[in-house]
Amino acid sequence: MRLATKATHQQTRAFNHGLVLRTIYDLGPISRAEIARVTELTRTSVSELVGEAIDEGLVEEVGRGPSSGGKAPILVQVVEDARVVIGLDLGEQAFAGALVDLRGRVQRRIEVPVDGRDGKAALGAVERLVDELVDAAPAGRLLGIGVGTPGLVDTETGEIRWAVNLDWQDLPLGRILAERTGLPAFVANDSRAAAMGEYLFDVNRRAPNLVAIKIGHGIGAGIVLGGELFAGDGFGAGEIGHTSVVDDGVECRCGRFGCLETVASSRAVVEQALAEAARHPDGDLARRLAQNGGELTIDDVAEAVRAGDEQARRIAAAAGRWLGRAVAALIGTLDIRHVVLLGNVTHLGDPWLDAVRDEAARRALTLLSRETSIEIGGTSEDTVLLGASALLMSRELGLVPAR
Ligand SMILES: [Zn+2]
């Protein structure tokens, strides 16, 4: 029935406030008359709303523009450090947090290793990270908290329904952080936050549509359509990691069999490499395994690939082909021209990327795949936390920091 409900006066006012602020943000320095022309609001409304934003410290007057005959108009612009956002990236190896200004610039950054923590211990680490950033923030300027986390997330409530690695189930992270700090908190799946970060902060890309796939321990895609993050009906859009792709495949950590993660994730690649090392005790992978005291990481495999080891290259290519199938399905469904690959599996480099591209091209409609670029992304190591911050700013102020 939401469509039938009339917007209240207050909602309209909040919407117009956001519209005016966004206009100043995107086009400033700008005069009040120009804002009225662009937004199609009355001059009186614009003056009131600009006055409000100046009172809030969000906007300032910055001199006069060129005159078009009469008196030269006063120009206003957004004060970029008027507010800061705490952005968090709950990564596999480390939890990173930063203070981010309204233009998406990182002011201060802290990182803590995960060290295998999960459940309550992991939550405790997140809370300490947030406390430290709250203390570090300039007084009275904190706008809120934006979190990118692995797992299935209800972005409306900020509840993490399920994050396997962190052993979180039905965890109301948004509410916990909001109650702890008194600030609004926005929680999104990390792949989706990364997609938003890639979309907003890659200066070379101007396309309105983009798919970003994060391939690490888990695999997930974030889909940006027309500049907006697409969530799906149940917040599960882009959850491609647990789509079964192998008939009679091995058991996945989700309890089902043959998921994409069992053949294309960092864990799958490392398991293949361990098996290969056992089969060929005098090979490159076995040598690295011995050097590392019986452990291999995705980066060890990546180094073996770079060193030209045949087995490692074969493993990388096989993982790439499995991912390529998933990419082909996305291209076929969405007809999106830009696919960005993120996460530590991308460290496998060209043999892996070539396999992803070849398989996607082979399986998708030629007309579509020919037009699609598949690239390794990562405009910044902070893509996830910047994307999460941007989502919070967009929700709280109607601002989309970008480019
Ligand atoms: Zn699975």
mmCIF file of C-alpha atoms and ligand atoms in Angstrom:
data_model
loop_
_atom_site.group_PDB
_atom_site.id
_atom_site.type_symbol
_atom_site.label_atom_id
_atom_site.label_comp_id
_atom_site.label_asym_id
_atom_site.label_seq_id
_atom_site.Cartn_x
_atom_site.Cartn_y
_atom_site.Cartn_z
ATOM 1 C CA MET A 1 0.000 0.000 0.000
ATOM 2 C CA ARG A 2 3.055 2.213 0.136
ATOM 3 C CA LEU A 3 2.372 3.629 -3.313
ATOM 4 C CA ALA A 4 -1.083 4.780 -2.316
ATOM 5 C CA THR A 5 0.170 6.602 0.777
ATOM 6 C CA LYS A 6 0.547 10.305 0.268
ATOM 7 C CA ALA A 7 3.892 11.772 1.158
ATOM 8 C CA THR A 8 3.616 13.796 4.333
ATOM 9 C CA HIS A 9 4.663 17.420 4.416
ATOM 10 C CA GLN A 10 7.726 16.440 6.414
ATOM 11 C CA GLN A 11 8.757 13.798 3.879
ATOM 12 C CA THR A 12 8.423 16.303 1.070
ATOM 13 C CA ARG A 13 10.529 18.785 3.011
ATOM 14 C CA ALA A 14 13.229 16.178 3.721
ATOM 15 C CA PHE A 15 13.225 15.208 0.061
ATOM 16 C CA ASN A 16 13.589 18.826 -1.062
ATOM 17 C CA HIS A 17 16.335 19.421 1.499
ATOM 18 C CA GLY A 18 18.232 16.469 -0.009
ATOM 19 C CA LEU A 19 17.545 17.693 -3.532
ATOM 20 C CA VAL A 20 18.897 21.178 -2.820
ATOM 21 C CA LEU A 21 21.932 19.829 -0.975
ATOM 22 C CA ARG A 22 22.686 17.389 -3.779
ATOM 23 C CA THR A 23 22.370 20.140 -6.364
ATOM 24 C CA ILE A 24 24.833 22.337 -4.464
ATOM 25 C CA TYR A 25 27.128 19.356 -3.998
ATOM 26 C CA ASP A 26 27.088 18.382 -7.676
ATOM 27 C CA LEU A 27 27.062 21.872 -9.245
ATOM 28 C CA GLY A 28 28.444 24.248 -6.602
ATOM 29 C CA PRO A 29 29.566 26.944 -6.240
ATOM 30 C CA ILE A 30 26.076 27.870 -7.411
ATOM 31 C CA SER A 31 23.606 30.719 -6.835
ATOM 32 C CA ARG A 32 20.200 30.299 -5.206
ATOM 33 C CA ALA A 33 18.513 31.369 -8.452
ATOM 34 C CA GLU A 34 20.358 28.664 -10.377
ATOM 35 C CA ILE A 35 19.391 26.049 -7.754
ATOM 36 C CA ALA A 36 15.749 27.074 -8.190
ATOM 37 C CA ARG A 37 16.058 26.728 -11.960
ATOM 38 C CA VAL A 38 17.695 23.278 -11.774
ATOM 39 C CA THR A 39 15.408 21.840 -9.061
ATOM 40 C CA GLU A 40 12.209 23.562 -10.265
ATOM 41 C CA LEU A 41 11.514 24.591 -6.673
ATOM 42 C CA THR A 42 10.334 28.126 -5.918
ATOM 43 C CA ARG A 43 12.969 30.709 -5.016
ATOM 44 C CA THR A 44 11.385 31.102 -1.595
ATOM 45 C CA SER A 45 11.684 27.367 -0.867
ATOM 46 C CA VAL A 46 15.270 27.312 -2.111
ATOM 47 C CA SER A 47 16.209 30.289 0.081
ATOM 48 C CA GLU A 48 14.682 28.615 3.127
ATOM 49 C CA LEU A 49 16.340 25.266 2.449
ATOM 50 C CA VAL A 50 19.740 26.834 1.733
ATOM 51 C CA GLY A 51 19.418 28.855 4.942
ATOM 52 C CA GLU A 52 18.688 25.658 6.843
ATOM 53 C CA ALA A 53 21.734 23.931 5.338
ATOM 54 C CA ILE A 54 23.913 26.928 6.248
ATOM 55 C CA ASP A 55 22.606 26.759 9.839
ATOM 56 C CA GLU A 56 23.491 23.073 9.924
ATOM 57 C CA GLY A 57 27.010 23.924 8.810
ATOM 58 C CA LEU A 58 26.657 21.835 5.657
ATOM 59 C CA VAL A 59 26.759 24.739 3.205
ATOM 60 C CA GLU A 60 28.654 28.045 3.118
ATOM 61 C CA GLU A 61 28.547 31.215 1.072
ATOM 62 C CA VAL A 62 31.674 31.675 -1.025
ATOM 63 C CA GLY A 63 31.528 35.080 -2.712
ATOM 64 C CA ARG A 64 29.742 36.330 -5.800
ATOM 65 C CA GLY A 65 29.339 34.877 -9.261
ATOM 66 C CA PRO A 66 29.298 36.730 -12.590
ATOM 67 C CA SER A 67 26.422 39.191 -12.912
ATOM 68 C CA SER A 68 23.862 38.723 -15.667
ATOM 69 C CA GLY A 69 22.911 42.380 -15.646
ATOM 70 C CA GLY A 70 21.771 43.031 -12.092
ATOM 71 C CA LYS A 71 23.556 42.523 -8.847
ATOM 72 C CA ALA A 72 26.067 39.629 -8.900
ATOM 73 C CA PRO A 73 24.536 36.611 -7.112
ATOM 74 C CA ILE A 74 26.006 35.111 -3.945
ATOM 75 C CA LEU A 75 27.312 31.582 -4.526
ATOM 76 C CA VAL A 76 27.043 28.684 -2.084
ATOM 77 C CA GLN A 77 28.861 25.399 -1.826
ATOM 78 C CA VAL A 78 28.973 22.311 0.382
ATOM 79 C CA VAL A 79 31.524 22.330 3.203
ATOM 80 C CA GLU A 80 33.329 19.096 2.413
ATOM 81 C CA ASP A 81 34.500 18.316 5.909
ATOM 82 C CA ALA A 82 31.259 19.470 7.534
ATOM 83 C CA ARG A 83 30.502 15.836 8.293
ATOM 84 C CA VAL A 84 32.509 12.635 8.383
ATOM 85 C CA VAL A 85 31.321 9.065 8.060
ATOM 86 C CA ILE A 86 32.813 6.014 9.711
ATOM 87 C CA GLY A 87 33.294 3.488 6.921
ATOM 88 C CA LEU A 88 34.016 -0.152 7.775
ATOM 89 C CA ASP A 89 35.211 -3.055 5.652
ATOM 90 C CA LEU A 90 34.899 -6.354 7.515
ATOM 91 C CA GLY A 91 37.345 -8.228 5.316
ATOM 92 C CA GLU A 92 38.548 -11.804 5.511
ATOM 93 C CA GLN A 93 42.012 -11.021 6.837
ATOM 94 C CA ALA A 94 41.425 -7.684 8.537
ATOM 95 C CA PHE A 95 38.717 -5.304 9.677
ATOM 96 C CA ALA A 96 39.444 -1.864 8.277
ATOM 97 C CA GLY A 97 37.791 1.343 9.405
ATOM 98 C CA ALA A 98 38.192 4.949 8.339
ATOM 99 C CA LEU A 99 36.819 8.435 8.738
ATOM 100 C CA VAL A 100 35.611 9.547 5.316
ATOM 101 C CA ASP A 101 34.623 13.115 4.390
ATOM 102 C CA LEU A 102 31.697 14.162 2.200
ATOM 103 C CA ARG A 103 33.823 13.864 -0.946
ATOM 104 C CA GLY A 104 34.827 10.314 -0.120
ATOM 105 C CA ARG A 105 38.329 11.210 1.043
ATOM 106 C CA VAL A 106 39.827 9.034 3.759
ATOM 107 C CA GLN A 107 40.866 11.158 6.748
ATOM 108 C CA ARG A 108 42.087 8.511 9.091
ATOM 109 C CA ARG A 109 42.354 4.750 8.754
ATOM 110 C CA ILE A 110 42.710 1.913 11.250
ATOM 111 C CA GLU A 111 43.099 -1.789 10.550
ATOM 112 C CA VAL A 112 42.946 -4.751 12.911
ATOM 113 C CA PRO A 113 43.780 -8.342 11.927
ATOM 114 C CA VAL A 114 40.848 -10.763 12.191
ATOM 115 C CA ASP A 115 43.086 -13.552 13.533
ATOM 116 C CA GLY A 116 40.392 -16.160 13.084
ATOM 117 C CA ARG A 117 37.952 -14.346 15.380
ATOM 118 C CA ASP A 118 34.283 -15.018 14.822
ATOM 119 C CA GLY A 119 30.968 -14.770 16.670
ATOM 120 C CA LYS A 120 31.068 -12.518 19.737
ATOM 121 C CA ALA A 121 34.840 -11.990 19.502
ATOM 122 C CA ALA A 122 34.501 -10.640 15.962
ATOM 123 C CA LEU A 123 31.661 -8.360 17.027
ATOM 124 C CA GLY A 124 33.815 -7.099 19.913
ATOM 125 C CA ALA A 125 36.604 -6.235 17.469
ATOM 126 C CA VAL A 126 34.129 -4.284 15.311
ATOM 127 C CA GLU A 127 32.844 -2.371 18.356
ATOM 128 C CA ARG A 128 36.364 -1.427 19.474
ATOM 129 C CA LEU A 129 37.209 -0.250 15.968
ATOM 130 C CA VAL A 130 34.092 1.932 15.915
ATOM 131 C CA ASP A 131 34.834 3.328 19.405
ATOM 132 C CA GLU A 132 38.328 4.307 18.329
ATOM 133 C CA LEU A 133 37.052 6.094 15.223
ATOM 134 C CA VAL A 134 34.301 7.866 17.183
ATOM 135 C CA ASP A 135 37.004 9.178 19.531
ATOM 136 C CA ALA A 136 39.164 10.248 16.594
ATOM 137 C CA ALA A 137 36.355 12.117 14.810
ATOM 138 C CA PRO A 138 36.068 15.923 15.062
ATOM 139 C CA ALA A 139 33.439 16.796 17.679
ATOM 140 C CA GLY A 140 29.863 17.033 16.438
ATOM 141 C CA ARG A 141 30.652 16.146 12.851
ATOM 142 C CA LEU A 142 29.906 12.435 12.716
ATOM 143 C CA LEU A 143 27.118 11.695 10.268
ATOM 144 C CA GLY A 144 26.881 7.931 10.736
ATOM 145 C CA ILE A 145 28.402 4.550 10.118
ATOM 146 C CA GLY A 146 28.521 2.632 6.830
ATOM 147 C CA VAL A 147 29.478 -1.033 7.013
ATOM 148 C CA GLY A 148 30.444 -3.490 4.283
ATOM 149 C CA THR A 149 30.315 -7.043 5.591
ATOM 150 C CA PRO A 150 30.360 -10.514 4.085
ATOM 151 C CA GLY A 151 27.085 -12.388 4.200
ATOM 152 C CA LEU A 152 23.427 -11.906 3.438
ATOM 153 C CA VAL A 153 22.312 -8.537 4.782
ATOM 154 C CA ASP A 154 18.890 -6.970 5.183
ATOM 155 C CA THR A 155 19.825 -3.384 4.298
ATOM 156 C CA GLU A 156 16.491 -2.058 5.564
ATOM 157 C CA THR A 157 17.094 -3.196 9.136
ATOM 158 C CA GLY A 158 20.889 -3.583 9.129
ATOM 159 C CA GLU A 159 20.517 -7.196 10.195
ATOM 160 C CA ILE A 160 23.037 -9.755 9.014
ATOM 161 C CA ARG A 161 20.988 -12.829 8.281
ATOM 162 C CA TRP A 162 23.942 -15.073 7.696
ATOM 163 C CA ALA A 163 27.699 -14.575 7.466
ATOM 164 C CA VAL A 164 29.322 -17.984 7.427
ATOM 165 C CA ASN A 165 32.966 -17.014 7.993
ATOM 166 C CA LEU A 166 32.216 -14.737 10.923
ATOM 167 C CA ASP A 167 29.679 -17.191 12.328
ATOM 168 C CA TRP A 168 27.021 -14.493 12.509
ATOM 169 C CA GLN A 169 23.396 -15.407 12.166
ATOM 170 C CA ASP A 170 20.502 -12.962 12.579
ATOM 171 C CA LEU A 171 22.902 -10.412 14.023
ATOM 172 C CA PRO A 172 21.329 -6.911 14.208
ATOM 173 C CA LEU A 173 24.667 -5.189 13.575
ATOM 174 C CA GLY A 174 23.078 -1.925 12.418
ATOM 175 C CA ARG A 175 21.017 -1.609 15.604
ATOM 176 C CA ILE A 176 23.955 -2.622 17.838
ATOM 177 C CA LEU A 177 26.213 0.053 16.344
ATOM 178 C CA ALA A 178 23.450 2.676 16.311
ATOM 179 C CA GLU A 179 22.645 2.096 19.990
ATOM 180 C CA ARG A 180 26.312 2.079 20.934
ATOM 181 C CA THR A 181 27.103 5.391 19.235
ATOM 182 C CA GLY A 182 23.776 7.194 18.890
ATOM 183 C CA LEU A 183 24.507 7.465 15.148
ATOM 184 C CA PRO A 184 22.605 6.076 12.172
ATOM 185 C CA ALA A 185 24.236 2.946 10.755
ATOM 186 C CA PHE A 186 23.865 1.396 7.334
ATOM 187 C CA VAL A 187 24.985 -2.179 6.713
ATOM 188 C CA ALA A 188 25.454 -3.690 3.260
ATOM 189 C CA ASN A 189 26.950 -6.838 1.823
ATOM 190 C CA ASP A 190 30.627 -6.240 0.972
ATOM 191 C CA SER A 191 30.297 -7.103 -2.722
ATOM 192 C CA ARG A 192 27.486 -4.612 -3.019
ATOM 193 C CA ALA A 193 29.368 -1.910 -1.136
ATOM 194 C CA ALA A 194 32.359 -2.598 -3.403
ATOM 195 C CA ALA A 195 30.179 -2.293 -6.510
ATOM 196 C CA MET A 196 29.015 1.113 -5.300
ATOM 197 C CA GLY A 197 32.597 2.126 -4.500
ATOM 198 C CA GLU A 198 33.798 1.050 -7.950
ATOM 199 C CA TYR A 199 30.902 2.794 -9.615
ATOM 200 C CA LEU A 200 31.401 6.057 -7.746
ATOM 201 C CA PHE A 201 35.138 6.378 -7.426
ATOM 202 C CA ASP A 202 36.554 5.049 -10.668
ATOM 203 C CA VAL A 203 37.130 8.268 -12.596
ATOM 204 C CA ASN A 204 37.552 6.466 -15.906
ATOM 205 C CA ARG A 205 34.155 4.877 -15.897
ATOM 206 C CA ARG A 206 31.054 6.841 -16.773
ATOM 207 C CA ALA A 207 28.631 4.023 -17.431
ATOM 208 C CA PRO A 208 25.426 3.945 -15.352
ATOM 209 C CA ASN A 209 25.447 0.144 -15.079
ATOM 210 C CA LEU A 210 28.084 -2.086 -13.554
ATOM 211 C CA VAL A 211 28.569 -5.516 -12.038
ATOM 212 C CA ALA A 212 31.363 -5.964 -9.518
ATOM 213 C CA ILE A 213 32.189 -9.525 -8.482
ATOM 214 C CA LYS A 214 34.243 -10.085 -5.363
ATOM 215 C CA ILE A 215 36.090 -13.380 -5.448
ATOM 216 C CA GLY A 216 37.854 -14.272 -2.226
ATOM 217 C CA HIS A 217 36.947 -16.766 0.437
ATOM 218 C CA GLY A 218 33.371 -16.220 -0.691
ATOM 219 C CA ILE A 219 32.012 -15.063 -4.024
ATOM 220 C CA GLY A 220 29.362 -12.389 -4.458
ATOM 221 C CA ALA A 221 28.351 -9.821 -7.013
ATOM 222 C CA GLY A 222 27.086 -6.283 -6.573
ATOM 223 C CA ILE A 223 24.861 -4.902 -9.292
ATOM 224 C CA VAL A 224 24.530 -1.182 -9.992
ATOM 225 C CA LEU A 225 21.691 -0.308 -12.361
ATOM 226 C CA GLY A 226 21.150 3.269 -13.467
ATOM 227 C CA GLY A 227 23.464 4.469 -10.721
ATOM 228 C CA GLU A 228 21.487 2.683 -8.004
ATOM 229 C CA LEU A 229 22.439 -0.409 -6.111
ATOM 230 C CA PHE A 230 20.091 -3.262 -6.976
ATOM 231 C CA ALA A 231 19.212 -5.297 -3.871
ATOM 232 C CA GLY A 232 16.699 -7.789 -5.194
ATOM 233 C CA ASP A 233 13.409 -8.721 -3.529
ATOM 234 C CA GLY A 234 15.110 -10.422 -0.585
ATOM 235 C CA PHE A 235 18.443 -8.552 -0.499
ATOM 236 C CA GLY A 236 20.058 -11.484 -2.271
ATOM 237 C CA ALA A 237 20.775 -10.022 -5.724
ATOM 238 C CA GLY A 238 24.215 -11.122 -6.865
ATOM 239 C CA GLU A 239 24.512 -13.989 -4.384
ATOM 240 C CA ILE A 240 26.138 -16.157 -7.025
ATOM 241 C CA GLY A 241 28.627 -17.970 -4.783
ATOM 242 C CA HIS A 242 26.184 -20.624 -3.697
ATOM 243 C CA THR A 243 24.682 -21.329 -7.069
ATOM 244 C CA SER A 244 25.375 -24.971 -7.804
ATOM 245 C CA VAL A 245 27.495 -25.276 -10.951
ATOM 246 C CA VAL A 246 29.123 -28.720 -10.677
ATOM 247 C CA ASP A 247 27.041 -31.867 -11.036
ATOM 248 C CA ASP A 248 28.115 -34.338 -8.348
ATOM 249 C CA GLY A 249 30.401 -31.658 -6.920
ATOM 250 C CA VAL A 250 31.994 -31.565 -3.485
ATOM 251 C CA GLU A 251 30.170 -30.375 -0.392
ATOM 252 C CA CYS A 252 30.127 -26.630 0.192
ATOM 253 C CA ARG A 253 30.314 -24.873 3.554
ATOM 254 C CA CYS A 254 26.638 -23.950 3.028
ATOM 255 C CA GLY A 255 25.784 -27.657 3.192
ATOM 256 C CA ARG A 256 24.894 -28.097 -0.458
ATOM 257 C CA PHE A 257 27.037 -29.566 -3.215
ATOM 258 C CA GLY A 258 28.983 -28.185 -6.163
ATOM 259 C CA CYS A 259 28.494 -24.455 -5.463
ATOM 260 C CA LEU A 260 30.549 -21.951 -7.452
ATOM 261 C CA GLU A 261 32.568 -21.313 -4.284
ATOM 262 C CA THR A 262 33.730 -24.938 -4.238
ATOM 263 C CA VAL A 263 35.551 -24.441 -7.541
ATOM 264 C CA ALA A 264 36.318 -20.733 -7.942
ATOM 265 C CA SER A 265 36.966 -19.217 -4.491
ATOM 266 C CA SER A 266 40.396 -18.656 -2.908
ATOM 267 C CA ARG A 267 39.787 -21.663 -0.684
ATOM 268 C CA ALA A 268 39.052 -23.859 -3.721
ATOM 269 C CA VAL A 269 42.204 -22.665 -5.488
ATOM 270 C CA VAL A 270 44.351 -23.308 -2.421
ATOM 271 C CA GLU A 271 42.845 -26.779 -1.962
ATOM 272 C CA GLN A 272 43.629 -27.612 -5.580
ATOM 273 C CA ALA A 273 47.171 -26.364 -5.084
ATOM 274 C CA LEU A 274 47.613 -28.505 -1.962
ATOM 275 C CA ALA A 275 46.379 -31.563 -3.851
ATOM 276 C CA GLU A 276 48.756 -30.763 -6.684
ATOM 277 C CA ALA A 277 51.673 -30.340 -4.269
ATOM 278 C CA ALA A 278 50.918 -33.775 -2.792
ATOM 279 C CA ARG A 279 50.860 -35.328 -6.265
ATOM 280 C CA HIS A 280 54.109 -33.684 -7.349
ATOM 281 C CA PRO A 281 56.440 -33.499 -4.327
ATOM 282 C CA ASP A 282 59.258 -32.023 -6.449
ATOM 283 C CA GLY A 283 57.096 -29.344 -8.079
ATOM 284 C CA ASP A 284 57.031 -25.590 -7.482
ATOM 285 C CA LEU A 285 53.878 -25.682 -5.323
ATOM 286 C CA ALA A 286 55.337 -28.440 -3.105
ATOM 287 C CA ARG A 287 58.502 -26.382 -2.690
ATOM 288 C CA ARG A 288 56.513 -23.327 -1.607
ATOM 289 C CA LEU A 289 54.435 -25.483 0.728
ATOM 290 C CA ALA A 290 57.579 -26.772 2.442
ATOM 291 C CA GLN A 291 59.008 -23.237 2.660
ATOM 292 C CA ASN A 292 55.845 -21.985 4.366
ATOM 293 C CA GLY A 293 55.804 -24.686 7.000
ATOM 294 C CA GLY A 294 52.984 -26.708 5.466
ATOM 295 C CA GLU A 295 50.659 -23.859 4.502
ATOM 296 C CA LEU A 296 49.715 -22.254 1.196
ATOM 297 C CA THR A 297 47.829 -19.043 0.585
ATOM 298 C CA ILE A 298 46.199 -17.711 -2.541
ATOM 299 C CA ASP A 299 49.174 -15.358 -2.901
ATOM 300 C CA ASP A 300 51.620 -18.291 -2.851
ATOM 301 C CA VAL A 301 49.664 -19.813 -5.714
ATOM 302 C CA ALA A 302 49.641 -16.422 -7.460
ATOM 303 C CA GLU A 303 53.431 -16.233 -7.145
ATOM 304 C CA ALA A 304 53.771 -19.719 -8.603
ATOM 305 C CA VAL A 305 51.561 -18.600 -11.498
ATOM 306 C CA ARG A 306 53.791 -15.569 -12.080
ATOM 307 C CA ALA A 307 56.890 -17.760 -11.887
ATOM 308 C CA GLY A 308 55.405 -19.718 -14.789
ATOM 309 C CA ASP A 309 54.626 -22.959 -12.957
ATOM 310 C CA GLU A 310 52.481 -25.077 -15.272
ATOM 311 C CA GLN A 311 50.379 -26.730 -12.539
ATOM 312 C CA ALA A 312 49.629 -23.421 -10.851
ATOM 313 C CA ARG A 313 48.653 -21.879 -14.179
ATOM 314 C CA ARG A 314 46.360 -24.799 -14.890
ATOM 315 C CA ILE A 315 44.656 -24.438 -11.499
ATOM 316 C CA ALA A 316 44.234 -20.676 -12.031
ATOM 317 C CA ALA A 317 42.760 -21.197 -15.492
ATOM 318 C CA ALA A 318 40.305 -23.828 -14.248
ATOM 319 C CA ALA A 319 39.072 -21.510 -11.473
ATOM 320 C CA GLY A 320 38.790 -18.711 -14.028
ATOM 321 C CA ARG A 321 36.685 -20.822 -16.358
ATOM 322 C CA TRP A 322 34.191 -21.624 -13.601
ATOM 323 C CA LEU A 323 33.861 -17.949 -12.811
ATOM 324 C CA GLY A 324 33.525 -17.196 -16.535
ATOM 325 C CA ARG A 325 30.369 -19.312 -16.615
ATOM 326 C CA ALA A 326 28.825 -17.190 -13.883
ATOM 327 C CA VAL A 327 29.893 -14.007 -15.672
ATOM 328 C CA ALA A 328 28.268 -15.272 -18.874
ATOM 329 C CA ALA A 329 25.004 -15.811 -17.000
ATOM 330 C CA LEU A 330 25.129 -12.256 -15.625
ATOM 331 C CA ILE A 331 25.912 -10.794 -19.056
ATOM 332 C CA GLY A 332 23.048 -12.755 -20.556
ATOM 333 C CA THR A 333 20.617 -11.664 -17.856
ATOM 334 C CA LEU A 334 21.540 -8.022 -17.474
ATOM 335 C CA ASP A 335 23.283 -7.003 -20.719
ATOM 336 C CA ILE A 336 25.781 -4.990 -18.695
ATOM 337 C CA ARG A 337 28.902 -3.747 -20.462
ATOM 338 C CA HIS A 338 31.153 -3.381 -17.444
ATOM 339 C CA VAL A 339 32.164 -6.267 -15.233
ATOM 340 C CA VAL A 340 34.751 -5.549 -12.560
ATOM 341 C CA LEU A 341 36.517 -8.340 -10.699
ATOM 342 C CA LEU A 342 37.711 -7.787 -7.136
ATOM 343 C CA GLY A 343 39.085 -9.815 -4.251
ATOM 344 C CA ASN A 344 42.294 -11.750 -3.663
ATOM 345 C CA VAL A 345 41.643 -14.401 -6.332
ATOM 346 C CA THR A 346 42.290 -11.636 -8.904
ATOM 347 C CA HIS A 347 45.944 -11.816 -7.775
ATOM 348 C CA LEU A 348 46.190 -14.927 -9.966
ATOM 349 C CA GLY A 349 46.562 -12.454 -12.817
ATOM 350 C CA ASP A 350 46.424 -12.972 -16.573
ATOM 351 C CA PRO A 351 46.104 -16.765 -16.895
ATOM 352 C CA TRP A 352 43.066 -16.535 -14.625
ATOM 353 C CA LEU A 353 41.613 -13.385 -16.201
ATOM 354 C CA ASP A 354 42.060 -14.758 -19.741
ATOM 355 C CA ALA A 355 40.166 -17.886 -18.726
ATOM 356 C CA VAL A 356 37.325 -15.823 -17.234
ATOM 357 C CA ARG A 357 37.072 -13.759 -20.423
ATOM 358 C CA ASP A 358 37.319 -16.720 -22.809
ATOM 359 C CA GLU A 359 34.698 -18.726 -20.976
ATOM 360 C CA ALA A 360 32.334 -15.756 -20.658
ATOM 361 C CA ALA A 361 32.737 -14.998 -24.362
ATOM 362 C CA ARG A 362 32.212 -18.638 -25.286
ATOM 363 C CA ARG A 363 29.033 -18.974 -23.248
ATOM 364 C CA ALA A 364 27.296 -15.628 -23.581
ATOM 365 C CA LEU A 365 25.529 -14.373 -26.674
ATOM 366 C CA THR A 366 28.359 -13.116 -28.894
ATOM 367 C CA LEU A 367 26.635 -9.845 -29.613
ATOM 368 C CA LEU A 368 26.495 -9.070 -25.889
ATOM 369 C CA SER A 369 29.842 -10.451 -24.756
ATOM 370 C CA ARG A 370 31.709 -8.654 -27.550
ATOM 371 C CA GLU A 371 30.595 -5.341 -26.062
ATOM 372 C CA THR A 372 31.399 -6.274 -22.472
ATOM 373 C CA SER A 373 34.644 -5.369 -20.758
ATOM 374 C CA ILE A 374 35.765 -7.707 -17.984
ATOM 375 C CA GLU A 375 38.529 -6.100 -15.957
ATOM 376 C CA ILE A 376 40.277 -6.526 -12.661
ATOM 377 C CA GLY A 377 39.177 -3.540 -10.554
ATOM 378 C CA GLY A 378 40.170 -2.207 -7.205
ATOM 379 C CA THR A 379 40.524 1.528 -7.775
ATOM 380 C CA SER A 380 41.472 1.663 -4.108
ATOM 381 C CA GLU A 381 42.099 -0.826 -1.345
ATOM 382 C CA ASP A 382 39.249 0.988 0.388
ATOM 383 C CA THR A 383 36.619 0.313 -2.270
ATOM 384 C CA VAL A 384 34.342 -1.504 0.198
ATOM 385 C CA LEU A 385 34.488 1.043 3.004
ATOM 386 C CA LEU A 386 34.178 3.966 0.579
ATOM 387 C CA GLY A 387 31.159 2.336 -1.031
ATOM 388 C CA ALA A 388 29.591 1.694 2.382
ATOM 389 C CA SER A 389 30.250 5.329 3.378
ATOM 390 C CA ALA A 390 28.685 6.539 0.140
ATOM 391 C CA LEU A 391 25.572 4.470 0.806
ATOM 392 C CA LEU A 392 25.259 6.017 4.275
ATOM 393 C CA MET A 393 25.723 9.564 2.893
ATOM 394 C CA SER A 394 23.190 8.896 0.208
ATOM 395 C CA ARG A 395 20.665 7.690 2.772
ATOM 396 C CA GLU A 396 21.265 10.439 5.338
ATOM 397 C CA LEU A 397 21.864 13.498 3.189
ATOM 398 C CA GLY A 398 20.847 12.490 -0.323
ATOM 399 C CA LEU A 399 24.467 12.973 -1.401
ATOM 400 C CA VAL A 400 26.279 10.654 -3.751
ATOM 401 C CA PRO A 401 29.988 11.401 -3.476
ATOM 402 C CA ALA A 402 31.585 10.777 -6.812
ATOM 403 C CA ARG A 403 34.199 11.235 -9.443
HETATM 404 ZN ZN ZN B 1 27.398 -23.264 -1.131
#
